[in-house]
Each structure stands twice: as C-alpha cells, then as structure tokens.
Coordinates of C-alpha atoms in Angstrom, one line a residue:
Chain A
M1 CA -4.2 -4.5 -11.2
K2 CA -2.7 -4.4 -14.3
L3 CA -3.2 -0.7 -14.9
K4 CA -1.9 0.3 -11.7
S5 CA 1.4 -1.8 -12.0
M6 CA 1.6 -0.2 -15.6
S7 CA 1.4 3.8 -13.8
Q8 CA 4.1 2.3 -11.2
R9 CA 6.5 1.0 -13.9
I10 CA 5.8 4.7 -15.2
R11 CA 6.2 6.5 -12.2
A12 CA 9.6 4.4 -11.2
W13 CA 11.0 5.3 -14.6
I14 CA 10.7 8.9 -14.3
A15 CA 12.4 8.6 -10.6
R16 CA 15.6 7.4 -12.2
P17 CA 18.2 10.1 -13.2
G18 CA 17.2 12.2 -15.8
G19 CA 13.7 11.2 -16.1
V20 CA 12.2 14.3 -15.1
G21 CA 13.7 16.0 -17.9
I22 CA 13.4 13.6 -20.9
V23 CA 9.6 13.7 -19.9
S24 CA 8.8 17.1 -20.2
G25 CA 10.9 17.7 -22.8
I26 CA 9.2 14.8 -24.7
F27 CA 5.9 16.4 -23.7
M28 CA 7.1 20.1 -24.6
M29 CA 7.9 19.0 -28.1
L30 CA 4.4 16.9 -28.5
T31 CA 2.8 20.0 -27.6
L32 CA 4.3 21.8 -29.9
M33 CA 3.6 19.4 -32.6
I34 CA 0.2 18.7 -32.2
L35 CA -0.5 22.4 -32.1
G36 CA 1.8 22.6 -35.3
L37 CA -0.3 20.1 -36.8
L38 CA -4.1 21.0 -35.4
V39 CA -3.7 25.4 -36.2
P40 CA -3.1 25.0 -39.7
L41 CA -6.0 22.9 -40.1
F42 CA -8.5 24.5 -38.4
G43 CA -6.8 28.3 -37.8
N44 CA -6.5 31.1 -40.0
R45 CA -4.3 30.5 -43.1
D46 CA -1.0 31.9 -42.3
D47 CA -1.2 34.6 -45.4
A48 CA -4.5 35.7 -44.7
F49 CA -4.8 39.2 -44.2
V50 CA -7.7 39.0 -41.2
G51 CA -7.3 42.4 -39.4
K52 CA -6.3 46.0 -38.8
P53 CA -2.2 46.1 -39.0
F54 CA -0.8 46.1 -35.5
A55 CA -3.5 44.8 -33.0
P56 CA -2.9 44.0 -30.0
P57 CA -3.3 40.3 -28.7
S58 CA -6.7 39.6 -27.5
F59 CA -8.6 36.8 -27.2
Q60 CA -9.9 36.8 -30.5
Y61 CA -6.0 36.5 -31.5
P62 CA -4.0 35.3 -28.8
F63 CA -0.9 36.5 -30.1
G64 CA -1.9 39.8 -32.2
L65 CA -1.4 41.0 -35.8
D66 CA 1.5 41.5 -37.4
Q67 CA 2.4 44.6 -39.9
L68 CA 0.1 43.6 -42.7
G69 CA -2.8 42.3 -40.4
R70 CA -2.0 38.4 -40.6
D71 CA -2.4 36.7 -37.4
V72 CA 0.6 35.9 -35.6
F73 CA -0.5 32.7 -33.5
S74 CA -1.6 31.1 -36.6
R75 CA 1.4 31.7 -38.6
V76 CA 3.7 30.6 -35.8
F77 CA 2.4 27.4 -35.4
N78 CA 2.3 26.9 -39.4
A79 CA 5.8 27.5 -39.3
V80 CA 6.3 24.3 -36.7
G81 CA 6.5 21.8 -39.6
V82 CA 8.9 24.1 -41.7
D83 CA 11.1 24.7 -39.2
L84 CA 11.2 21.1 -37.5
G85 CA 11.2 19.8 -41.0
V86 CA 14.2 21.0 -42.4
A87 CA 16.2 20.6 -39.5
F88 CA 14.7 17.2 -39.2
L89 CA 16.2 16.8 -42.8
G90 CA 19.0 18.9 -42.0
V91 CA 20.3 16.7 -39.4
T92 CA 19.0 12.5 -40.5
I93 CA 20.9 13.1 -43.9
P94 CA 24.2 14.0 -42.4
L95 CA 23.5 11.5 -39.8
A96 CA 23.2 8.7 -42.4
I97 CA 26.0 10.1 -44.6
G98 CA 28.6 10.5 -41.7
T99 CA 27.7 7.3 -40.0
I100 CA 28.4 5.4 -42.9
V101 CA 31.7 7.1 -44.3
G102 CA 33.1 7.1 -40.5
I103 CA 32.5 3.0 -40.6
F104 CA 34.4 3.0 -44.2
L105 CA 36.9 5.0 -42.6
G106 CA 37.0 3.3 -39.4
L107 CA 37.7 -0.7 -41.2
N108 CA 40.0 1.1 -44.0
R109 CA 43.7 0.6 -43.7
N110 CA 45.0 3.0 -46.1
K111 CA 47.2 4.9 -44.0
Y112 CA 47.8 8.2 -47.2
F113 CA 44.0 7.4 -47.4
L114 CA 42.5 7.9 -44.5
S115 CA 45.4 11.0 -43.7
V116 CA 43.6 12.9 -46.6
I117 CA 40.2 12.0 -45.7
G118 CA 41.0 13.1 -42.5
S119 CA 42.2 16.3 -43.0
I120 CA 39.4 16.9 -45.5
I121 CA 36.9 16.3 -41.9
D122 CA 39.4 18.4 -40.1
G123 CA 39.3 21.4 -42.8
I124 CA 35.2 21.2 -42.8
N125 CA 34.8 20.9 -39.4
A126 CA 37.1 23.9 -38.7
F127 CA 34.5 26.1 -39.9
P128 CA 31.6 26.7 -37.8
L129 CA 28.3 25.5 -39.0
L130 CA 26.9 28.8 -39.8
I131 CA 29.7 30.5 -41.4
I132 CA 30.3 27.7 -43.8
A133 CA 26.6 27.4 -44.3
I134 CA 26.4 31.2 -45.1
A135 CA 29.3 31.1 -47.6
A136 CA 27.6 28.1 -49.3
L137 CA 24.2 30.0 -49.9
T138 CA 26.3 32.4 -52.3
Y139 CA 26.7 29.8 -54.7
L140 CA 23.5 27.7 -54.3
G141 CA 21.1 30.6 -53.9
P142 CA 19.2 31.8 -50.8
G143 CA 16.2 29.2 -50.0
L144 CA 15.2 26.3 -47.8
K145 CA 16.2 23.6 -50.2
S146 CA 19.7 24.7 -50.7
V147 CA 20.0 25.0 -46.9
V148 CA 19.3 21.2 -46.9
I149 CA 21.6 20.7 -49.9
I150 CA 24.2 22.3 -47.8
L151 CA 23.8 21.1 -44.3
S152 CA 24.0 17.4 -46.4
L153 CA 27.3 18.7 -47.7
T154 CA 28.7 19.8 -44.8
N155 CA 27.2 18.4 -41.9
W156 CA 28.0 15.1 -42.5
A157 CA 31.9 15.8 -41.3
R158 CA 31.1 16.3 -37.8
Y159 CA 29.3 12.7 -37.7
A160 CA 32.1 10.8 -39.5
R161 CA 34.4 12.2 -37.0
I162 CA 32.9 10.6 -34.2
S163 CA 31.4 7.4 -36.1
R164 CA 35.5 6.6 -37.4
T165 CA 36.8 6.8 -33.5
K166 CA 33.8 4.4 -32.3
A167 CA 34.0 2.3 -35.1
V168 CA 38.0 1.9 -34.3
V169 CA 36.9 1.0 -31.0
V170 CA 34.2 -1.8 -32.1
T171 CA 36.5 -3.4 -34.8
Q172 CA 38.9 -4.2 -32.0
Q173 CA 36.3 -5.5 -29.5
N174 CA 36.1 -9.3 -28.9
Y175 CA 32.7 -9.6 -30.4
I176 CA 33.7 -9.1 -33.9
E177 CA 36.8 -11.6 -34.0
A178 CA 34.0 -13.8 -32.4
A179 CA 31.8 -13.2 -35.3
K180 CA 35.0 -13.0 -37.9
T181 CA 36.0 -16.7 -36.0
L182 CA 32.6 -18.0 -36.9
G183 CA 32.9 -17.7 -40.6
Y184 CA 30.4 -14.6 -40.9
P185 CA 30.7 -12.1 -44.4
K186 CA 31.5 -9.0 -44.1
W187 CA 28.9 -7.3 -44.8
R188 CA 27.0 -9.3 -42.0
I189 CA 29.5 -8.1 -39.4
V190 CA 29.3 -4.4 -41.0
L191 CA 25.5 -4.2 -40.9
K192 CA 24.8 -6.5 -37.5
H193 CA 27.7 -6.1 -35.4
I194 CA 29.7 -2.6 -36.0
A195 CA 26.5 -0.3 -37.4
P196 CA 24.5 -0.7 -34.5
N197 CA 26.8 -0.3 -32.1
V198 CA 28.4 3.0 -33.9
S199 CA 25.4 4.3 -34.8
S200 CA 24.0 4.6 -31.3
E201 CA 26.8 6.9 -30.7
T202 CA 26.1 9.1 -33.7
I203 CA 22.3 8.9 -33.3
A204 CA 23.3 10.5 -29.4
Y205 CA 25.0 13.0 -31.0
A206 CA 22.6 13.8 -33.4
L207 CA 19.9 14.9 -31.2
S208 CA 22.2 17.8 -29.5
D209 CA 22.9 18.8 -33.2
F210 CA 19.4 18.9 -33.6
I211 CA 19.5 21.8 -31.4
L212 CA 21.8 23.6 -33.7
V213 CA 20.3 22.6 -36.4
I214 CA 17.0 24.7 -35.5
T215 CA 19.2 27.7 -34.6
V216 CA 21.4 27.4 -37.6
V217 CA 18.3 27.2 -40.0
A218 CA 16.0 30.6 -37.7
G219 CA 19.1 31.9 -37.9
L220 CA 20.1 31.8 -42.1
S221 CA 16.0 32.6 -42.2
F222 CA 16.9 35.7 -39.8
L223 CA 19.5 36.9 -42.4
G224 CA 17.1 36.4 -44.8
L225 CA 18.9 33.6 -46.3
A226 CA 16.6 30.6 -46.0
A227 CA 13.3 31.1 -45.5
R228 CA 11.7 34.2 -47.0
P229 CA 8.8 36.4 -46.4
P230 CA 5.8 36.0 -46.6
A231 CA 7.0 32.1 -45.9
A232 CA 5.9 31.7 -42.2
E233 CA 8.9 30.3 -40.5
W234 CA 10.4 32.1 -36.8
G235 CA 13.8 33.2 -37.8
S236 CA 11.9 35.2 -40.5
M237 CA 9.1 36.4 -38.8
I238 CA 11.6 37.7 -36.2
A239 CA 13.3 39.6 -38.9
D240 CA 9.9 40.6 -40.2
G241 CA 8.9 42.3 -36.8
R242 CA 12.7 44.4 -36.2
N243 CA 11.1 47.1 -37.6
F244 CA 8.4 47.2 -35.4
I245 CA 9.5 46.3 -32.3
G246 CA 8.9 49.4 -30.8
N247 CA 5.4 49.5 -31.1
A248 CA 4.3 46.0 -31.9
W249 CA 6.9 43.5 -29.7
W250 CA 4.4 40.5 -30.4
I251 CA 5.4 39.8 -34.1
V252 CA 8.9 39.4 -32.8
I253 CA 8.6 37.7 -29.4
F254 CA 6.0 35.1 -30.2
P255 CA 8.0 33.2 -33.0
G256 CA 11.1 33.6 -30.8
I257 CA 9.4 32.0 -28.0
A258 CA 8.3 29.0 -30.3
L259 CA 11.8 28.8 -31.7
C260 CA 13.1 28.9 -27.6
W261 CA 10.4 26.1 -26.8
A262 CA 11.4 23.9 -29.6
A263 CA 15.1 23.9 -28.9
V264 CA 14.5 24.2 -24.8
S265 CA 12.6 20.9 -25.3
L266 CA 14.9 19.0 -26.9
S267 CA 17.8 20.1 -24.9
F268 CA 16.0 18.6 -21.8
I269 CA 15.6 15.8 -23.7
V270 CA 19.4 15.6 -24.6
E271 CA 20.2 16.3 -21.1
G272 CA 18.0 13.9 -19.2
L273 CA 19.0 11.1 -21.4
S274 CA 22.7 11.9 -20.9
R275 CA 22.2 11.6 -17.6
R276 CA 20.5 8.7 -17.4
D277 CA 23.3 7.0 -19.0
R278 CA 25.9 8.3 -16.8
G279 CA 23.4 7.4 -13.9
V280 CA 23.7 10.7 -12.0
Chain B
M1 CA 66.3 16.4 -22.2
Q2 CA 64.4 13.3 -23.3
K3 CA 61.3 14.8 -21.7
G4 CA 61.6 18.1 -23.3
N5 CA 62.4 16.9 -26.9
Q6 CA 58.6 14.5 -26.8
L7 CA 57.6 17.7 -26.0
T8 CA 58.6 20.0 -28.5
R9 CA 57.8 17.1 -30.7
K10 CA 54.3 16.7 -29.8
I11 CA 53.9 20.8 -30.7
I12 CA 55.8 20.2 -34.0
G13 CA 53.1 17.0 -34.3
R14 CA 50.1 19.3 -33.6
F15 CA 51.6 22.6 -35.3
L16 CA 51.9 20.4 -38.3
R17 CA 48.4 19.2 -38.7
A18 CA 46.7 22.7 -38.1
I19 CA 49.0 23.7 -41.1
S20 CA 47.3 20.3 -43.4
V21 CA 44.2 22.0 -42.1
A22 CA 44.6 24.9 -43.0
F23 CA 45.8 23.6 -46.4
W24 CA 42.1 21.9 -46.5
V25 CA 40.7 25.4 -45.6
M26 CA 42.1 26.9 -48.2
V27 CA 41.0 24.6 -51.1
L28 CA 37.7 24.1 -49.8
S29 CA 37.1 27.8 -50.0
F30 CA 39.0 27.7 -53.6
V31 CA 37.0 24.8 -54.8
M32 CA 33.5 26.2 -53.6
I33 CA 33.2 28.8 -56.1
R34 CA 33.9 26.0 -58.8
V35 CA 31.9 23.2 -57.9
A36 CA 28.6 25.6 -57.6
P37 CA 26.0 24.3 -60.4
G38 CA 26.1 26.9 -63.3
D39 CA 28.7 29.4 -64.0
P40 CA 29.0 32.1 -61.0
A41 CA 29.4 35.0 -63.7
S42 CA 26.2 35.1 -65.4
A43 CA 24.4 33.8 -62.2
R44 CA 25.9 37.1 -60.8
L45 CA 24.9 39.1 -64.2
G46 CA 21.8 38.2 -64.5
P47 CA 19.8 36.6 -67.0
G48 CA 19.9 39.3 -69.4
A49 CA 23.2 39.7 -69.7
E50 CA 25.7 40.2 -72.8
K51 CA 28.3 37.3 -73.4
A52 CA 31.1 40.0 -73.4
A53 CA 30.2 41.2 -70.0
I54 CA 30.0 37.6 -69.0
E55 CA 33.6 37.2 -70.4
V56 CA 35.1 39.9 -68.8
L57 CA 33.7 38.6 -65.0
R58 CA 35.0 35.5 -66.1
K59 CA 38.5 36.6 -66.4
Q60 CA 38.4 38.9 -63.4
L61 CA 37.2 35.6 -61.3
H62 CA 39.7 33.7 -62.8
L63 CA 37.2 31.3 -64.0
G64 CA 39.5 30.5 -67.7
G65 CA 41.8 27.8 -68.0
N66 CA 42.1 24.1 -66.4
P67 CA 41.9 24.0 -62.5
I68 CA 45.5 22.8 -61.9
T69 CA 46.7 25.9 -63.3
Q70 CA 43.7 28.1 -61.2
F71 CA 44.7 26.6 -58.2
F72 CA 48.4 27.9 -58.9
S73 CA 47.5 30.9 -59.5
Y74 CA 45.3 31.3 -56.7
V75 CA 47.6 30.0 -54.5
N76 CA 50.5 32.6 -55.9
E77 CA 48.1 35.5 -55.4
L78 CA 47.6 34.7 -51.8
I79 CA 51.0 34.2 -51.0
H80 CA 51.9 38.0 -52.5
G81 CA 48.6 38.6 -50.0
N82 CA 46.2 39.5 -52.8
L83 CA 42.8 37.9 -52.2
G84 CA 41.3 39.8 -55.5
V85 CA 39.0 42.9 -55.4
S86 CA 35.2 43.3 -54.4
L87 CA 32.6 43.0 -57.6
Q88 CA 30.6 45.7 -55.6
D89 CA 33.0 48.8 -55.6
G90 CA 36.4 47.5 -56.7
V91 CA 37.7 48.0 -53.2
K92 CA 40.4 45.1 -52.5
V93 CA 39.2 42.2 -50.3
V94 CA 42.7 42.5 -47.9
D95 CA 41.4 46.5 -47.4
I96 CA 37.8 45.2 -46.5
I97 CA 38.8 42.3 -44.2
N98 CA 41.4 45.1 -42.6
R99 CA 38.7 47.8 -41.9
T100 CA 36.1 45.1 -40.7
L101 CA 37.7 42.2 -38.8
P102 CA 39.6 44.4 -35.4
I103 CA 35.6 45.6 -35.0
T104 CA 34.9 41.7 -35.0
I105 CA 37.6 40.3 -32.8
Y106 CA 37.3 43.4 -30.7
L107 CA 33.6 42.5 -30.0
I108 CA 35.0 38.7 -29.6
L109 CA 37.9 39.4 -27.3
L110 CA 35.5 41.6 -24.6
S111 CA 32.8 39.1 -24.5
T112 CA 35.3 36.7 -23.8
L113 CA 36.5 38.5 -20.8
C114 CA 33.5 39.6 -19.3
A115 CA 32.2 36.0 -19.7
L116 CA 35.4 34.6 -17.7
I117 CA 35.0 37.1 -15.1
V118 CA 31.5 35.8 -15.0
S119 CA 31.8 32.1 -15.3
I120 CA 34.8 31.1 -13.4
P121 CA 33.6 32.0 -10.1
I122 CA 29.8 30.6 -10.7
G123 CA 31.3 27.3 -12.1
T124 CA 33.6 26.8 -9.5
Y125 CA 31.8 27.4 -6.4
I126 CA 28.6 25.2 -7.6
G127 CA 31.0 22.7 -8.6
W128 CA 32.5 22.9 -5.6
S129 CA 29.1 23.0 -3.5
G130 CA 27.7 20.1 -5.3
K131 CA 24.7 21.6 -3.5
G132 CA 21.4 19.5 -5.4
S133 CA 19.0 22.8 -5.6
L134 CA 21.4 24.9 -7.0
V135 CA 22.8 22.6 -9.5
Y136 CA 19.4 22.0 -10.7
G137 CA 18.6 25.7 -11.3
F138 CA 22.2 26.3 -12.6
R139 CA 21.8 23.5 -15.4
G140 CA 17.9 24.2 -16.4
L141 CA 19.2 28.1 -16.6
T142 CA 21.6 27.3 -18.8
A143 CA 20.2 24.9 -20.6
I144 CA 17.6 27.9 -21.6
F145 CA 20.3 30.2 -22.2
L146 CA 22.0 27.7 -24.4
A147 CA 19.2 26.5 -26.2
T148 CA 18.0 30.1 -27.4
P149 CA 19.5 31.7 -30.8
N150 CA 21.3 35.0 -29.6
F151 CA 19.3 36.7 -32.3
F152 CA 16.0 36.3 -29.9
I153 CA 18.4 37.4 -27.0
A154 CA 19.5 40.5 -28.6
M155 CA 16.1 41.2 -29.5
V156 CA 14.8 41.0 -26.0
G157 CA 17.7 42.9 -25.3
I158 CA 16.6 45.7 -27.6
L159 CA 13.3 45.6 -26.5
F160 CA 14.1 46.9 -23.0
F161 CA 16.9 48.5 -23.0
S162 CA 16.6 50.5 -26.3
V163 CA 13.0 50.7 -26.6
R164 CA 11.4 51.3 -23.2
H165 CA 14.8 52.9 -21.8
N166 CA 17.3 53.8 -24.2
W167 CA 20.1 52.9 -22.5
A168 CA 21.5 51.3 -26.0
P169 CA 21.4 52.5 -29.5
V170 CA 19.7 50.3 -32.0
F171 CA 22.5 51.0 -34.6
G172 CA 25.7 52.9 -35.5
Y173 CA 29.0 52.7 -34.4
D174 CA 32.3 55.0 -33.2
N175 CA 35.6 53.7 -33.6
S176 CA 37.0 55.4 -30.6
F177 CA 38.1 53.9 -27.3
P178 CA 35.2 54.9 -24.6
Q179 CA 32.2 56.0 -27.5
N180 CA 32.4 52.0 -28.6
L181 CA 31.5 50.8 -25.7
H182 CA 28.6 52.9 -25.8
Y183 CA 27.2 51.0 -29.3
L184 CA 29.1 47.4 -28.0
W185 CA 27.6 47.1 -24.7
L186 CA 24.8 45.1 -25.6
P187 CA 25.9 43.0 -27.9
V188 CA 28.9 41.8 -25.4
A189 CA 26.3 41.3 -22.9
V190 CA 24.4 38.9 -25.4
N191 CA 27.6 36.9 -26.4
T192 CA 28.9 37.0 -22.4
I193 CA 25.1 35.2 -21.6
I194 CA 25.4 32.3 -24.0
L195 CA 29.3 32.4 -23.6
S196 CA 29.3 32.0 -20.0
S197 CA 26.5 29.5 -19.8
V198 CA 28.7 27.0 -21.8
I199 CA 32.4 27.9 -19.7
S200 CA 30.4 27.3 -16.4
R201 CA 28.8 24.3 -17.7
V202 CA 32.1 23.0 -18.3
L203 CA 33.9 24.3 -15.7
F204 CA 31.2 23.0 -13.1
S205 CA 31.6 19.6 -14.3
S206 CA 35.4 19.5 -14.5
V207 CA 35.5 21.1 -11.0
S208 CA 33.1 18.5 -9.8
E209 CA 35.1 15.9 -11.3
T210 CA 38.3 17.4 -9.3
K211 CA 36.6 17.2 -6.2
D212 CA 36.8 13.7 -6.2
E213 CA 40.5 13.1 -7.1
E214 CA 43.0 12.2 -4.3
F215 CA 45.4 15.2 -4.4
V216 CA 42.3 17.2 -3.6
E217 CA 41.6 15.5 -0.1
T218 CA 45.9 15.4 0.5
G219 CA 45.9 19.2 -0.1
I220 CA 43.1 19.4 2.5
I221 CA 44.8 17.0 5.0
R222 CA 48.0 18.9 4.6
G223 CA 46.1 22.4 5.2
V224 CA 47.3 24.4 2.0
G225 CA 45.8 27.9 2.5
R226 CA 42.5 28.9 1.0
R227 CA 43.9 30.7 -2.2
R228 CA 46.7 28.5 -3.2
F229 CA 44.3 25.1 -2.3
F230 CA 41.3 26.7 -5.1
W231 CA 43.9 27.7 -7.6
F232 CA 46.5 25.0 -7.8
Y233 CA 44.4 22.1 -5.9
I234 CA 41.0 22.9 -7.7
L235 CA 41.2 25.7 -10.5
K236 CA 43.9 24.3 -12.3
P237 CA 43.2 20.7 -13.0
S238 CA 39.9 21.6 -14.0
L239 CA 40.9 24.6 -16.6
A240 CA 42.1 22.8 -19.7
P241 CA 38.7 21.2 -20.6
T242 CA 37.4 25.0 -20.6
V243 CA 40.5 26.3 -21.8
V244 CA 40.0 23.8 -25.2
L245 CA 36.3 24.7 -25.6
L246 CA 36.8 28.6 -25.2
S247 CA 39.0 28.4 -28.4
Y248 CA 36.2 25.9 -29.9
M249 CA 33.5 28.7 -28.8
M250 CA 35.5 31.3 -30.2
G251 CA 35.4 30.1 -33.8
T252 CA 31.8 29.3 -33.3
M253 CA 31.5 33.1 -32.0
L254 CA 32.7 34.5 -35.5
G255 CA 29.7 33.0 -36.6
A256 CA 27.0 34.4 -33.9
T257 CA 28.6 37.4 -34.2
V258 CA 27.5 37.1 -38.4
I259 CA 24.2 37.4 -36.8
L260 CA 24.6 39.8 -33.7
E261 CA 26.3 42.6 -36.0
T262 CA 23.4 42.5 -38.3
V263 CA 21.0 43.0 -35.5
F264 CA 23.1 46.2 -34.1
S265 CA 24.1 47.1 -37.5
L266 CA 27.7 47.1 -36.2
P267 CA 30.3 47.1 -39.4
G268 CA 32.2 44.1 -38.8
I269 CA 33.4 41.4 -40.7
G270 CA 30.2 39.1 -40.4
R271 CA 27.9 42.3 -41.1
E272 CA 30.0 42.3 -44.3
L273 CA 30.4 38.8 -44.9
V274 CA 26.1 38.5 -45.0
G275 CA 26.2 41.8 -47.2
A276 CA 28.5 40.0 -49.7
V277 CA 26.6 37.0 -49.7
L278 CA 23.4 38.5 -51.0
T279 CA 25.2 40.1 -53.9
S280 CA 27.1 37.5 -55.0
D281 CA 30.3 39.1 -54.3
Y282 CA 32.4 36.0 -54.7
P283 CA 36.1 37.4 -54.0
V284 CA 34.7 39.0 -50.7
V285 CA 33.1 35.6 -49.5
Q286 CA 35.6 33.6 -50.7
G287 CA 38.9 36.0 -48.8
I288 CA 36.1 36.0 -45.4
L289 CA 36.1 32.3 -45.7
L290 CA 39.5 31.7 -45.8
Y291 CA 40.3 34.2 -42.9
F292 CA 37.7 32.7 -40.8
G293 CA 39.0 29.3 -41.4
V294 CA 43.0 29.8 -41.0
I295 CA 41.7 31.8 -37.3
T296 CA 39.6 28.9 -36.4
V297 CA 42.4 26.6 -36.8
L298 CA 44.8 28.8 -35.0
L299 CA 42.4 29.4 -32.6
S300 CA 42.0 25.2 -32.1
F301 CA 46.0 25.0 -31.8
I302 CA 46.5 27.5 -29.2
G303 CA 44.0 26.1 -27.4
D304 CA 45.1 22.7 -27.3
L305 CA 48.4 24.0 -26.2
I306 CA 47.4 26.0 -23.8
A307 CA 45.3 23.0 -22.5
Y308 CA 48.3 20.6 -22.6
L309 CA 50.6 23.3 -20.5
L310 CA 48.0 23.6 -17.7
D311 CA 47.4 19.7 -17.5
R312 CA 50.1 16.9 -19.1
R313 CA 47.4 14.3 -19.1
V314 CA 45.3 16.0 -21.8
K315 CA 46.1 14.3 -25.7
I316 CA 47.1 16.6 -28.1

C-alpha cells in the first residue's frame, strides 16, 4: 500500500512542469557517472595498447581503437572523472568565493569602495571566460591545475555580481528588519538569513555555469592548454583524433558524444528546474 | 526638452561606465604578467638561460623599476599606439593584430548576419504560434545545440563535408572576397547554428511575453495591417533583450572563434592568440587581450544603447 502511494507521488512529481526534463537529465548524468566509475575498475587501462591501431568499433571494443591501439571505450569513460571533477572544482570554488564577496559587497555602504570593486568585477566579466582563461594560462603554464586556479580567480566575478544584487534586495526585506529588532548578532543574521537566500540564487546559476565550464575545460584541452596527451580527457582525445578523422572517425566522435551527453543532461536539468520555478 | 536632457545624461552615464570598465581591462592586462608566479623572462628562456639574456628580456618586457612608473610608461606607450613587439619574430604587435583581426571580425559579422536571418523568423513564428509540440521540439533541439561544444560540431561538419564529400577545405585561406567564402562557409555555419539557437530562444520567450500585452490586443482589434502588426506590435517590443544578448554573444564569439580558427586553421586573431600562449609570447598575448576586452566593452555599450532606443522601458 505504502509502496504504491510512493510511486504515485513520484509520478505526480514528474507530471509537474519540467519534471520530464529533470528526471531524464538526472538519469543521463547518473548513467555517465556509473559507467565512469565502473569502466576504470573493470575495463582496460586507458593507456594500455590492447590491439591493432585504428581497429574499427567491434563487439570486443565497442568504440574501436585509436591511433596507438588504445581502447577508446575505456578512455572515454576514464575521462569522466577528470572532466566532471575539474569542472566541479571550477564551479564550486568560484561559487563559494563569489557568494561571499557578493554578500560582503551587498552589506557594505562605502560608495567609493563599492564603485571600485564593482568596476573590477565588470572588468573581469568583460572578457569571455575562454579568452581570459587562455590568456592566464600563458603565465601559469598549461595544465589542469592551472585551469582550476584560473577559474577560481576569474569566474567568481560572475557569481559576485549575482550575489551582490540579491544581497541588496534581501537586506531590505522585513524579516531582516525583524531579526535586527530581535537583537540577533550581525553574524547570525548574515549566516542564517542572508546567506541561504543569496546562495539559492548563485547555486541556480552554478548549475548552468557547470555546462559552460565543462565545455571551456574541454575546449582548453582541445587547444592543448589543459589536459595533455596521453591523458584521457575528452577535449584532448578529440584533438588527438583530429588528424585521423579521414579514416578513423570513432576516435573523435565517441569522446565528443560523451562530452555532449554530459552537457545536454545538465542542460535538461537546468531547463526543467527553471520551468518548475516559473510553473510553466 | 527635459526628456532629451535626461536621455543624453543616461547615455553619457553609461558611456562613462564603459570607459571605467575599459580602464580596468587595461589594468588587468598590465597586471597579469606581473603577478604570475616566477619570473616570466626566465620562464620563457628556460632553465638553462644565461643571466644576461634574462636581463635583456626583462628590459624588453619593461619589467624593471617600481610598479607605478612601469604602469605610467605602459599607459604612455599605449596612448602612442605602441603595444611592443613579438618576442617570437620581432614583428610589431599592432601589425599582427591589424593583419589577423579583420578575418576574425569578418567571420563573426558573417555568422551574426546568418544567425539573424535564420533565427528572427523561427523565434517569432514559434513564439507567436505557441503550439505545444513545436515549442517542445524547439526547446529540446536548441538545448542540444547549446550544450554541444563548437569544436565538436565543427569536427562533425568536417567529417561530413570535407572527408566524405570534399565540399569544404580543411585548411588554408584566401583573402580575396568571393574565394574566401569557400574557406569560411563551414566555420560560419557552425557559428550560425550555435548563435541562432541562443537568439531564437531569447526571441521566442520575449515574443511569447509580448503576445500577452494589452497593446497587441489593441492592434488586433484596430485591424492593423499584417506586416505593420508583426514589425511594430510584435517584433520591435521583443527585440530589446535580443539586442543586449547579441552584443554579449559577439564578445563570447571572440572566444568561440579562437577554437574554430584552430580547427579550420584560419589565420585569424584567435589562432594567433593560441600560438602566442603556447610560445609564451607575452607582448602579443597582452595586446590581443587588451583589444578583446575593449571590443567587448564597446559592444556591450552599443548593445545597451540600441536596446534602449528600441524599448525605452529598458534600464541602462
């Protein structure tokens, strides 16, 4: 009896706006993550030469072999951890920094300080993320670690802008006034009342930013500036197979599909959540 | 009179903000080379470099002296249009940019034009009709295009049009007009697909909002002519968000073309940037970064201005 009501509840939840998008997005993401977990454990090693180079997809090697005879299937799923992991760090660190900076700015009343910091934020945001990342890589040197550092140093500005706008709105709400009247200390008001309201906004942005960061990380690797061969990473695998696309399309196409799969699943989730939020 | 005054004041205010952002862009491109860990000069020359050579390079990069005087001499050089010379071959950075930037801008403008031609009818039609299945398909398809990195779309394009059919060259470029389209059509098509997905989505949602406004109903009741109705009552009030987005997207496209130019080996500014990054050619990176920043700031100023002129409800 209880089980049935549970499944009914789930069905009702899906039937609400955006439900299909959220569920299919989560399902796609989970599939990718589970394969990304299992394949490195049980499949071929990503750097092992298992057979004849350029062997086309077959029953034994579903995604074929690359120019060195490595199994594309296991390389694609070995890369899940790298790609999603780097993108995850590249989103959560700026999210935390930007939210805190934004709240701080939202509470600050010094006009000159605000206008200086505000135009620094605008200055960073003036550059497209990919451009500023490429430029900064000149000085830090190529590599995945530098990419995470650069994303943390630059991407916070976008979050800070959102967080500041929201913090200004929140501080004018009646419940903040009420909390002040009740004599709560300032840190408690910030931590318990302002931060949760602001972070809901920045976290929502973080989800869509995740898509952008995944493609930026893969794009940088494609240019040879982030992950470098022989590392298993989608962008660098695509760059690797580029020269052989005439006779071995599978080296390029399968990592590309994995990349799209990750980004599309996230974008379904984002789309579904925003439709649910708007109720259409 | 009062109204006109207010308008100019608003525009001047927005312009001043653009200038201040441009100033920070300049500071940023100045600071970046100086806050990098380690000494850029010795990093470029490698571990075994002689001390004298490092000193010469440091001088060439203007890294000596205190930061304040360095900054003023940097600004002074900038005002005189001097961005330094490439460490790779001694060519002036300004000349490199003048050679490569037109190709990139040409590529971006061409893609924008194509994207507008494609997306305005699609966005308006789907927003106006609001048919459930159509909207669903449209959203799904554009979501997939938007999530796909451009270099992968480009690779698929190359696979079909260059490898299978030999309709598009994989590399090379010709600067004269009709011939260059032969090299540019595939990159432009890739850009167009992505750009028109963004534009048509935004246009779609603003058209479906505009549709419910009261003045639209008034227009229908008054029996306004079909063409006039669609232009003045539907499209014009819906275009403001699209224009703002477009100016933002053109900035983002500078980043996107960096990758596309590498894929298609086009001699644009993006490929120059990647090459400079890989060879640690600091003056070139600094110069290109400055240009990109100023271009995006200007674009967003122009975009906000046009949006305001189209729809006075927009805040600038």
